[in-house]
Amino acid sequence: QVDVPGGGDLLVGERDTGRIVRVAARGGKVTEVGSVPGVAAEEEGGLLGIAVSSSFGSDHQVYAYFTTASDNRIARMIYDERRGPGDQLGAPDTIFKGIPKGRFHNGGRLAFGPDKMLYATTGETGDKALAQDKASPAGKILRMTPDGEPAHGNPEPDSVVYDYGHRNVEGLAWDGAKRLWASEFGQDAWDELNLIEPGRNYGWPRVEGKRRDGAPVPPGYADPVLVWKPADASPSGLAYAGGSLWMASLRGERLWRIPLNGTKPAAAPQAFLQGRYGRLRTVVAAGDGALWLVTGNTDGRGTPRKGDDRILRLEVS
């Protein structure tokens, strides 16, 4: 995952090594920041998400979601740029632990919302029943304070669970009206773009995608806004820029643009960069009308090309 700590540079986390590097927005110089201790990178586990604090200018905190030998967890570390390269991260302070881990579907996207609360996506680890179990943090979007406590306004005041019924959400983005959107891996039929509302049940494993016979989704389940065949998407990162959502696709090897009109698409999704750079893992708004893209071809599932993996900058309008 990638985040922007200020000044335009990027912080980039490496899943298999647990390493975090800083990439200069101008010139692309790479400086090692440090490594997250305790990362167990097996199958789809590892360092899965990073996010800088919404108060980074004053607290210098970097948050990480990662797999350990026993669970998935979230920790924060002080980032001290005055220290030497490779030694700029302080000791991790675990703020939330006990998220089930599995060979697959560990989730891992981290993001601070407009409300300055920390959001984290979790997978159901292949145990489908966990997605519908409100007592489990797996198969959910979690919302917590920067200290890892249940955030005020959550559906249940003593729980970090914000919504449930997810297979494996890998993208989070807020639009111009501060609405939360999420991109989600389906199984064999449909990948999804969902508008996230607190307390809603997004259906997995009971419902995948939209009902194709024209009938509504059964009562109690939220219907996705858009769906794709996995061959065209397998979505990962999600960003909002220029009035559109931008969704990075792994298996689909393309960047989808979804122009919005409120809570609905303003037009049919458009595909960009199809097959040009291979698997696209992460997309991040640069804040100046551009997007940062990170490829994911060296994860054992792609076909590495010369120069992979790489960070791309895309001007959008």
mmCIF file of C-alpha atoms in Angstrom:
data_model
loop_
_atom_site.group_PDB
_atom_site.id
_atom_site.type_symbol
_atom_site.label_atom_id
_atom_site.label_comp_id
_atom_site.label_asym_id
_atom_site.label_seq_id
_atom_site.Cartn_x
_atom_site.Cartn_y
_atom_site.Cartn_z
ATOM 1 C CA GLN A 1 0.000 0.000 0.000
ATOM 2 C CA VAL A 2 1.007 3.633 -0.478
ATOM 3 C CA ASP A 3 0.271 6.815 1.445
ATOM 4 C CA VAL A 4 1.311 10.449 1.110
ATOM 5 C CA PRO A 5 2.697 11.932 4.351
ATOM 6 C CA GLY A 6 3.000 15.527 3.165
ATOM 7 C CA GLY A 7 5.160 17.348 0.702
ATOM 8 C CA GLY A 8 4.058 15.034 -2.084
ATOM 9 C CA ASP A 9 6.483 12.195 -1.403
ATOM 10 C CA LEU A 10 5.180 8.642 -1.058
ATOM 11 C CA LEU A 11 5.506 6.043 1.666
ATOM 12 C CA VAL A 12 5.415 2.570 0.145
ATOM 13 C CA GLY A 13 5.052 -0.689 2.063
ATOM 14 C CA GLU A 14 6.437 -3.998 0.787
ATOM 15 C CA ARG A 15 4.241 -6.984 1.603
ATOM 16 C CA ASP A 16 6.859 -9.710 1.661
ATOM 17 C CA THR A 17 9.723 -7.870 3.400
ATOM 18 C CA GLY A 18 7.797 -5.663 5.831
ATOM 19 C CA ARG A 19 9.942 -2.778 4.639
ATOM 20 C CA ILE A 20 8.677 0.805 4.241
ATOM 21 C CA VAL A 21 10.443 3.170 1.847
ATOM 22 C CA ARG A 22 9.987 6.819 0.987
ATOM 23 C CA VAL A 23 9.885 7.702 -2.704
ATOM 24 C CA ALA A 24 10.553 11.300 -3.701
ATOM 25 C CA ALA A 25 7.757 12.751 -5.813
ATOM 26 C CA ARG A 26 10.386 14.595 -7.811
ATOM 27 C CA GLY A 27 13.082 12.367 -9.209
ATOM 28 C CA GLY A 28 11.895 9.133 -7.606
ATOM 29 C CA LYS A 29 14.765 8.770 -5.136
ATOM 30 C CA VAL A 30 14.122 5.821 -2.793
ATOM 31 C CA THR A 31 15.071 6.038 0.888
ATOM 32 C CA GLU A 32 14.509 3.180 3.289
ATOM 33 C CA VAL A 33 12.484 4.318 6.300
ATOM 34 C CA GLY A 34 12.560 1.061 8.259
ATOM 35 C CA SER A 35 10.821 -2.278 8.672
ATOM 36 C CA VAL A 36 7.777 -3.395 10.621
ATOM 37 C CA PRO A 37 8.916 -6.122 13.050
ATOM 38 C CA GLY A 38 6.982 -9.357 13.352
ATOM 39 C CA VAL A 39 5.650 -9.491 9.790
ATOM 40 C CA ALA A 40 4.905 -13.067 8.655
ATOM 41 C CA ALA A 41 4.668 -12.962 4.866
ATOM 42 C CA GLU A 42 3.082 -16.253 3.812
ATOM 43 C CA GLU A 43 0.619 -16.726 0.940
ATOM 44 C CA GLU A 44 -1.474 -13.499 0.949
ATOM 45 C CA GLY A 45 -0.218 -12.355 4.345
ATOM 46 C CA GLY A 46 2.492 -9.821 5.175
ATOM 47 C CA LEU A 47 2.642 -6.048 5.427
ATOM 48 C CA LEU A 48 -0.726 -5.312 3.837
ATOM 49 C CA GLY A 49 -1.498 -1.679 4.547
ATOM 50 C CA ILE A 50 0.024 1.583 5.744
ATOM 51 C CA ALA A 51 -1.502 4.955 6.517
ATOM 52 C CA VAL A 52 -0.123 8.180 7.909
ATOM 53 C CA SER A 53 -1.991 9.781 10.780
ATOM 54 C CA SER A 54 -4.527 12.488 9.973
ATOM 55 C CA SER A 55 -2.427 14.602 12.386
ATOM 56 C CA PHE A 56 0.894 13.512 10.903
ATOM 57 C CA GLY A 57 2.310 17.045 10.959
ATOM 58 C CA SER A 58 2.215 17.037 14.761
ATOM 59 C CA ASP A 59 2.317 13.385 15.855
ATOM 60 C CA HIS A 60 4.445 11.820 13.044
ATOM 61 C CA GLN A 61 2.612 8.506 13.378
ATOM 62 C CA VAL A 62 2.586 5.838 10.661
ATOM 63 C CA TYR A 63 0.059 2.998 10.976
ATOM 64 C CA ALA A 64 0.563 -0.499 9.596
ATOM 65 C CA TYR A 65 -1.774 -3.462 9.091
ATOM 66 C CA PHE A 66 0.180 -6.711 8.961
ATOM 67 C CA THR A 67 0.084 -10.455 9.404
ATOM 68 C CA THR A 68 1.989 -12.048 12.279
ATOM 69 C CA ALA A 69 2.519 -15.697 13.191
ATOM 70 C CA SER A 70 -0.810 -15.689 15.026
ATOM 71 C CA ASP A 71 -3.115 -12.995 13.638
ATOM 72 C CA ASN A 72 -3.549 -9.812 11.629
ATOM 73 C CA ARG A 73 -3.071 -6.620 13.613
ATOM 74 C CA ILE A 74 -2.673 -2.867 13.451
ATOM 75 C CA ALA A 75 0.244 -1.002 15.004
ATOM 76 C CA ARG A 76 1.545 2.548 14.892
ATOM 77 C CA MET A 77 5.099 3.814 14.864
ATOM 78 C CA ILE A 78 6.677 7.237 15.168
ATOM 79 C CA TYR A 79 8.424 8.264 11.960
ATOM 80 C CA ASP A 80 11.503 10.333 12.798
ATOM 81 C CA GLU A 81 13.126 11.710 9.661
ATOM 82 C CA ARG A 82 16.081 13.009 11.689
ATOM 83 C CA ARG A 83 17.356 9.469 12.156
ATOM 84 C CA GLY A 84 19.433 7.717 9.529
ATOM 85 C CA PRO A 85 17.957 5.792 6.582
ATOM 86 C CA GLY A 86 16.533 2.434 7.600
ATOM 87 C CA ASP A 87 16.224 3.492 11.255
ATOM 88 C CA GLN A 88 13.458 6.096 11.132
ATOM 89 C CA LEU A 89 10.607 4.031 12.611
ATOM 90 C CA GLY A 90 10.115 3.779 16.343
ATOM 91 C CA ALA A 91 9.005 0.648 18.174
ATOM 92 C CA PRO A 92 5.516 -0.503 17.145
ATOM 93 C CA ASP A 93 2.601 0.225 19.457
ATOM 94 C CA THR A 94 -0.118 -2.356 18.757
ATOM 95 C CA ILE A 95 -3.520 -0.662 18.856
ATOM 96 C CA PHE A 96 -5.691 -3.556 17.601
ATOM 97 C CA LYS A 97 -4.983 -7.275 17.353
ATOM 98 C CA GLY A 98 -6.767 -10.594 17.042
ATOM 99 C CA ILE A 99 -8.012 -10.161 13.461
ATOM 100 C CA PRO A 100 -8.194 -13.710 12.066
ATOM 101 C CA LYS A 101 -5.488 -14.611 9.548
ATOM 102 C CA GLY A 102 -5.600 -17.125 6.720
ATOM 103 C CA ARG A 103 -3.699 -18.268 3.672
ATOM 104 C CA PHE A 104 -5.961 -15.982 1.660
ATOM 105 C CA HIS A 105 -8.284 -12.998 2.151
ATOM 106 C CA ASN A 106 -6.514 -11.082 4.889
ATOM 107 C CA GLY A 107 -7.815 -7.674 3.773
ATOM 108 C CA GLY A 108 -5.430 -5.000 4.969
ATOM 109 C CA ARG A 109 -6.381 -1.626 3.515
ATOM 110 C CA LEU A 110 -5.893 1.216 5.998
ATOM 111 C CA ALA A 111 -7.127 4.789 5.589
ATOM 112 C CA PHE A 112 -7.997 7.765 7.722
ATOM 113 C CA GLY A 113 -11.393 9.175 6.835
ATOM 114 C CA PRO A 114 -12.592 12.794 6.696
ATOM 115 C CA ASP A 115 -13.769 12.246 10.296
ATOM 116 C CA LYS A 116 -10.120 11.545 11.307
ATOM 117 C CA MET A 117 -11.060 8.019 12.319
ATOM 118 C CA LEU A 118 -9.027 5.001 11.164
ATOM 119 C CA TYR A 119 -10.734 2.554 8.787
ATOM 120 C CA ALA A 120 -9.408 -0.951 8.131
ATOM 121 C CA THR A 121 -10.637 -3.672 5.793
ATOM 122 C CA THR A 122 -10.483 -7.315 6.792
ATOM 123 C CA GLY A 123 -10.988 -10.484 4.775
ATOM 124 C CA GLU A 124 -12.921 -13.561 5.863
ATOM 125 C CA THR A 125 -9.734 -15.687 5.560
ATOM 126 C CA GLY A 126 -11.609 -18.287 3.484
ATOM 127 C CA ASP A 127 -13.937 -19.055 6.397
ATOM 128 C CA LYS A 128 -17.090 -17.654 4.823
ATOM 129 C CA ALA A 129 -19.167 -17.770 8.007
ATOM 130 C CA LEU A 130 -16.953 -15.140 9.655
ATOM 131 C CA ALA A 131 -18.237 -12.461 7.270
ATOM 132 C CA GLN A 132 -21.739 -12.764 8.772
ATOM 133 C CA ASP A 133 -20.545 -13.118 12.381
ATOM 134 C CA LYS A 134 -20.783 -9.674 13.945
ATOM 135 C CA ALA A 135 -18.653 -10.842 16.874
ATOM 136 C CA SER A 136 -15.692 -11.490 14.567
ATOM 137 C CA PRO A 137 -13.617 -8.667 13.039
ATOM 138 C CA ALA A 138 -13.101 -10.756 9.875
ATOM 139 C CA GLY A 139 -14.960 -9.952 6.641
ATOM 140 C CA LYS A 140 -15.682 -6.399 7.791
ATOM 141 C CA ILE A 141 -14.787 -2.764 7.484
ATOM 142 C CA LEU A 142 -13.598 -1.583 10.900
ATOM 143 C CA ARG A 143 -13.770 1.999 12.173
ATOM 144 C CA MET A 144 -11.754 3.002 15.206
ATOM 145 C CA THR A 145 -10.119 5.945 16.914
ATOM 146 C CA PRO A 146 -6.400 6.525 16.326
ATOM 147 C CA ASP A 147 -5.893 4.635 19.608
ATOM 148 C CA GLY A 148 -7.753 1.553 18.346
ATOM 149 C CA GLU A 149 -10.959 2.059 20.311
ATOM 150 C CA PRO A 150 -14.526 1.868 18.900
ATOM 151 C CA ALA A 151 -15.285 5.202 17.241
ATOM 152 C CA HIS A 152 -18.257 7.299 18.308
ATOM 153 C CA GLY A 153 -21.161 6.736 15.934
ATOM 154 C CA ASN A 154 -20.389 3.095 15.142
ATOM 155 C CA PRO A 155 -23.463 0.830 14.864
ATOM 156 C CA GLU A 156 -22.562 -0.792 18.196
ATOM 157 C CA PRO A 157 -20.916 1.550 20.705
ATOM 158 C CA ASP A 158 -18.593 -1.152 22.065
ATOM 159 C CA SER A 159 -17.489 -2.514 18.683
ATOM 160 C CA VAL A 160 -15.118 -1.360 15.931
ATOM 161 C CA VAL A 161 -17.279 -3.162 13.317
ATOM 162 C CA TYR A 162 -18.638 -0.563 10.887
ATOM 163 C CA ASP A 163 -20.317 -2.921 8.414
ATOM 164 C CA TYR A 164 -20.139 -6.618 7.532
ATOM 165 C CA GLY A 165 -20.722 -9.305 4.917
ATOM 166 C CA HIS A 166 -17.501 -8.807 2.922
ATOM 167 C CA ARG A 167 -15.283 -11.384 1.238
ATOM 168 C CA ASN A 168 -12.134 -9.281 0.827
ATOM 169 C CA VAL A 169 -12.241 -5.498 0.500
ATOM 170 C CA GLU A 170 -8.977 -4.039 -0.809
ATOM 171 C CA GLY A 171 -9.931 -0.460 -1.708
ATOM 172 C CA LEU A 172 -11.390 2.462 0.257
ATOM 173 C CA ALA A 173 -12.085 6.004 -0.943
ATOM 174 C CA TRP A 174 -14.229 8.969 0.053
ATOM 175 C CA ASP A 175 -15.886 11.110 -2.616
ATOM 176 C CA GLY A 176 -16.329 14.883 -2.587
ATOM 177 C CA ALA A 177 -19.396 14.565 -0.346
ATOM 178 C CA LYS A 178 -17.453 12.388 2.148
ATOM 179 C CA ARG A 179 -19.316 9.210 1.176
ATOM 180 C CA LEU A 180 -17.300 6.017 1.638
ATOM 181 C CA TRP A 181 -16.824 3.610 -1.267
ATOM 182 C CA ALA A 182 -15.145 0.193 -1.301
ATOM 183 C CA SER A 183 -13.893 -2.189 -3.992
ATOM 184 C CA GLU A 184 -14.227 -5.895 -3.249
ATOM 185 C CA PHE A 185 -13.054 -9.209 -4.635
ATOM 186 C CA GLY A 186 -15.864 -11.553 -5.567
ATOM 187 C CA GLN A 187 -15.373 -15.269 -6.037
ATOM 188 C CA ASP A 188 -16.235 -16.752 -9.422
ATOM 189 C CA ALA A 189 -19.061 -14.494 -10.554
ATOM 190 C CA TRP A 190 -18.855 -10.802 -9.669
ATOM 191 C CA ASP A 191 -16.431 -8.251 -8.241
ATOM 192 C CA GLU A 192 -18.123 -5.288 -6.599
ATOM 193 C CA LEU A 193 -18.055 -1.540 -6.054
ATOM 194 C CA ASN A 194 -20.058 -0.746 -2.933
ATOM 195 C CA LEU A 195 -21.311 2.443 -1.332
ATOM 196 C CA ILE A 196 -20.607 1.835 2.345
ATOM 197 C CA GLU A 197 -23.138 2.717 5.005
ATOM 198 C CA PRO A 198 -22.780 1.908 8.717
ATOM 199 C CA GLY A 199 -24.411 -1.283 9.901
ATOM 200 C CA ARG A 200 -25.270 -2.593 6.445
ATOM 201 C CA ASN A 201 -24.835 -6.234 5.449
ATOM 202 C CA TYR A 202 -23.069 -6.560 2.086
ATOM 203 C CA GLY A 203 -24.141 -10.133 1.628
ATOM 204 C CA TRP A 204 -21.134 -12.413 1.477
ATOM 205 C CA PRO A 205 -21.330 -15.403 1.304
ATOM 206 C CA ARG A 206 -25.115 -15.419 0.857
ATOM 207 C CA VAL A 207 -25.110 -12.962 -2.054
ATOM 208 C CA GLU A 208 -22.392 -12.278 -4.636
ATOM 209 C CA GLY A 209 -22.887 -9.280 -6.905
ATOM 210 C CA LYS A 210 -26.326 -8.216 -8.109
ATOM 211 C CA ARG A 211 -29.261 -10.445 -8.802
ATOM 212 C CA ARG A 212 -29.078 -11.040 -12.552
ATOM 213 C CA ASP A 213 -32.742 -11.916 -13.055
ATOM 214 C CA GLY A 214 -33.875 -8.374 -12.363
ATOM 215 C CA ALA A 215 -35.137 -9.222 -8.902
ATOM 216 C CA PRO A 216 -33.856 -7.136 -6.001
ATOM 217 C CA VAL A 217 -31.264 -8.407 -3.584
ATOM 218 C CA PRO A 218 -33.004 -10.253 -0.737
ATOM 219 C CA PRO A 219 -34.168 -7.973 2.094
ATOM 220 C CA GLY A 220 -31.453 -7.000 4.525
ATOM 221 C CA TYR A 221 -28.553 -7.003 2.039
ATOM 222 C CA ALA A 222 -26.988 -3.979 0.379
ATOM 223 C CA ASP A 223 -26.862 -4.149 -3.417
ATOM 224 C CA PRO A 224 -23.511 -3.213 -5.031
ATOM 225 C CA VAL A 225 -23.473 -0.105 -7.186
ATOM 226 C CA LEU A 226 -21.480 -1.806 -9.967
ATOM 227 C CA VAL A 227 -20.163 -5.283 -10.700
ATOM 228 C CA TRP A 228 -17.477 -6.710 -12.982
ATOM 229 C CA LYS A 229 -16.462 -10.171 -14.072
ATOM 230 C CA PRO A 230 -13.276 -11.131 -12.164
ATOM 231 C CA ALA A 231 -11.353 -11.464 -15.446
ATOM 232 C CA ASP A 232 -11.999 -7.761 -16.066
ATOM 233 C CA ALA A 233 -11.248 -6.515 -12.587
ATOM 234 C CA SER A 234 -10.176 -8.373 -9.426
ATOM 235 C CA PRO A 235 -10.075 -4.912 -7.850
ATOM 236 C CA SER A 236 -7.496 -3.684 -5.403
ATOM 237 C CA GLY A 237 -6.881 0.013 -4.684
ATOM 238 C CA LEU A 238 -9.512 2.743 -4.998
ATOM 239 C CA ALA A 239 -9.134 6.532 -5.181
ATOM 240 C CA TYR A 240 -11.303 9.570 -5.843
ATOM 241 C CA ALA A 241 -10.147 12.395 -8.117
ATOM 242 C CA GLY A 242 -11.726 14.707 -10.670
ATOM 243 C CA GLY A 243 -15.297 13.709 -9.865
ATOM 244 C CA SER A 244 -14.604 10.010 -10.494
ATOM 245 C CA LEU A 245 -13.611 6.908 -8.624
ATOM 246 C CA TRP A 246 -10.506 5.173 -9.985
ATOM 247 C CA MET A 247 -10.193 1.431 -9.352
ATOM 248 C CA ALA A 248 -6.954 -0.503 -9.834
ATOM 249 C CA SER A 249 -7.386 -4.036 -11.177
ATOM 250 C CA LEU A 250 -5.074 -6.988 -10.721
ATOM 251 C CA ARG A 251 -6.282 -9.809 -12.940
ATOM 252 C CA GLY A 252 -7.962 -7.267 -15.225
ATOM 253 C CA GLU A 253 -4.671 -5.370 -15.652
ATOM 254 C CA ARG A 254 -6.412 -2.043 -16.139
ATOM 255 C CA LEU A 255 -7.509 1.115 -14.360
ATOM 256 C CA TRP A 256 -11.255 1.668 -14.224
ATOM 257 C CA ARG A 257 -12.740 5.151 -14.111
ATOM 258 C CA ILE A 258 -16.229 5.437 -12.628
ATOM 259 C CA PRO A 259 -17.626 8.983 -13.013
ATOM 260 C CA LEU A 260 -20.087 9.766 -10.252
ATOM 261 C CA ASN A 261 -23.344 11.670 -10.048
ATOM 262 C CA GLY A 262 -24.072 11.571 -6.350
ATOM 263 C CA THR A 263 -24.454 7.950 -5.305
ATOM 264 C CA LYS A 264 -24.773 6.622 -8.854
ATOM 265 C CA PRO A 265 -22.462 6.322 -11.856
ATOM 266 C CA ALA A 266 -22.798 9.271 -14.219
ATOM 267 C CA ALA A 267 -21.740 7.097 -17.171
ATOM 268 C CA ALA A 268 -20.517 3.615 -17.931
ATOM 269 C CA PRO A 269 -17.100 2.762 -16.435
ATOM 270 C CA GLN A 270 -14.107 3.408 -18.714
ATOM 271 C CA ALA A 271 -10.990 1.216 -18.832
ATOM 272 C CA PHE A 272 -7.502 2.702 -19.145
ATOM 273 C CA LEU A 273 -4.000 1.207 -19.479
ATOM 274 C CA GLN A 274 -5.418 -2.222 -20.312
ATOM 275 C CA GLY A 275 -2.542 -4.713 -20.342
ATOM 276 C CA ARG A 276 0.027 -1.940 -20.567
ATOM 277 C CA TYR A 277 1.650 -2.292 -17.142
ATOM 278 C CA GLY A 278 0.267 -5.607 -15.964
ATOM 279 C CA ARG A 279 -1.400 -5.978 -12.579
ATOM 280 C CA LEU A 280 -2.309 -2.693 -10.892
ATOM 281 C CA ARG A 281 -2.221 -2.969 -7.113
ATOM 282 C CA THR A 282 -2.724 0.507 -5.689
ATOM 283 C CA VAL A 283 -4.052 3.862 -6.849
ATOM 284 C CA VAL A 284 -3.707 7.014 -4.750
ATOM 285 C CA ALA A 285 -4.844 10.576 -5.438
ATOM 286 C CA ALA A 286 -1.833 12.885 -5.532
ATOM 287 C CA GLY A 287 -3.876 15.925 -4.523
ATOM 288 C CA ASP A 288 -3.009 17.961 -7.621
ATOM 289 C CA GLY A 289 -5.328 16.249 -10.102
ATOM 290 C CA ALA A 290 -2.948 13.360 -10.695
ATOM 291 C CA LEU A 291 -2.891 9.738 -9.575
ATOM 292 C CA TRP A 292 -0.112 7.522 -8.298
ATOM 293 C CA LEU A 293 -0.283 3.900 -9.478
ATOM 294 C CA VAL A 294 1.703 0.936 -8.172
ATOM 295 C CA THR A 295 2.022 -2.279 -10.162
ATOM 296 C CA GLY A 296 1.881 -5.745 -8.611
ATOM 297 C CA ASN A 297 3.654 -8.083 -11.006
ATOM 298 C CA THR A 298 6.276 -9.572 -8.688
ATOM 299 C CA ASP A 299 3.890 -11.118 -6.155
ATOM 300 C CA GLY A 300 4.068 -14.580 -7.702
ATOM 301 C CA ARG A 301 0.854 -14.169 -9.672
ATOM 302 C CA GLY A 302 1.893 -11.717 -12.321
ATOM 303 C CA THR A 303 4.384 -11.786 -15.156
ATOM 304 C CA PRO A 304 7.271 -9.490 -14.182
ATOM 305 C CA ARG A 305 8.496 -7.127 -16.859
ATOM 306 C CA LYS A 306 11.665 -5.087 -17.084
ATOM 307 C CA GLY A 307 11.569 -2.457 -14.352
ATOM 308 C CA ASP A 308 8.825 -4.119 -12.262
ATOM 309 C CA ASP A 309 7.469 -3.381 -9.871
ATOM 310 C CA ARG A 310 7.092 0.286 -10.591
ATOM 311 C CA ILE A 311 5.328 3.467 -9.470
ATOM 312 C CA LEU A 312 3.531 5.462 -12.150
ATOM 313 C CA ARG A 313 2.125 8.982 -12.187
ATOM 314 C CA LEU A 314 -0.985 9.574 -14.273
ATOM 315 C CA GLU A 315 -2.466 12.974 -15.071
ATOM 316 C CA VAL A 316 -6.266 12.904 -15.036
ATOM 317 C CA SER A 317 -8.994 15.445 -15.710
#
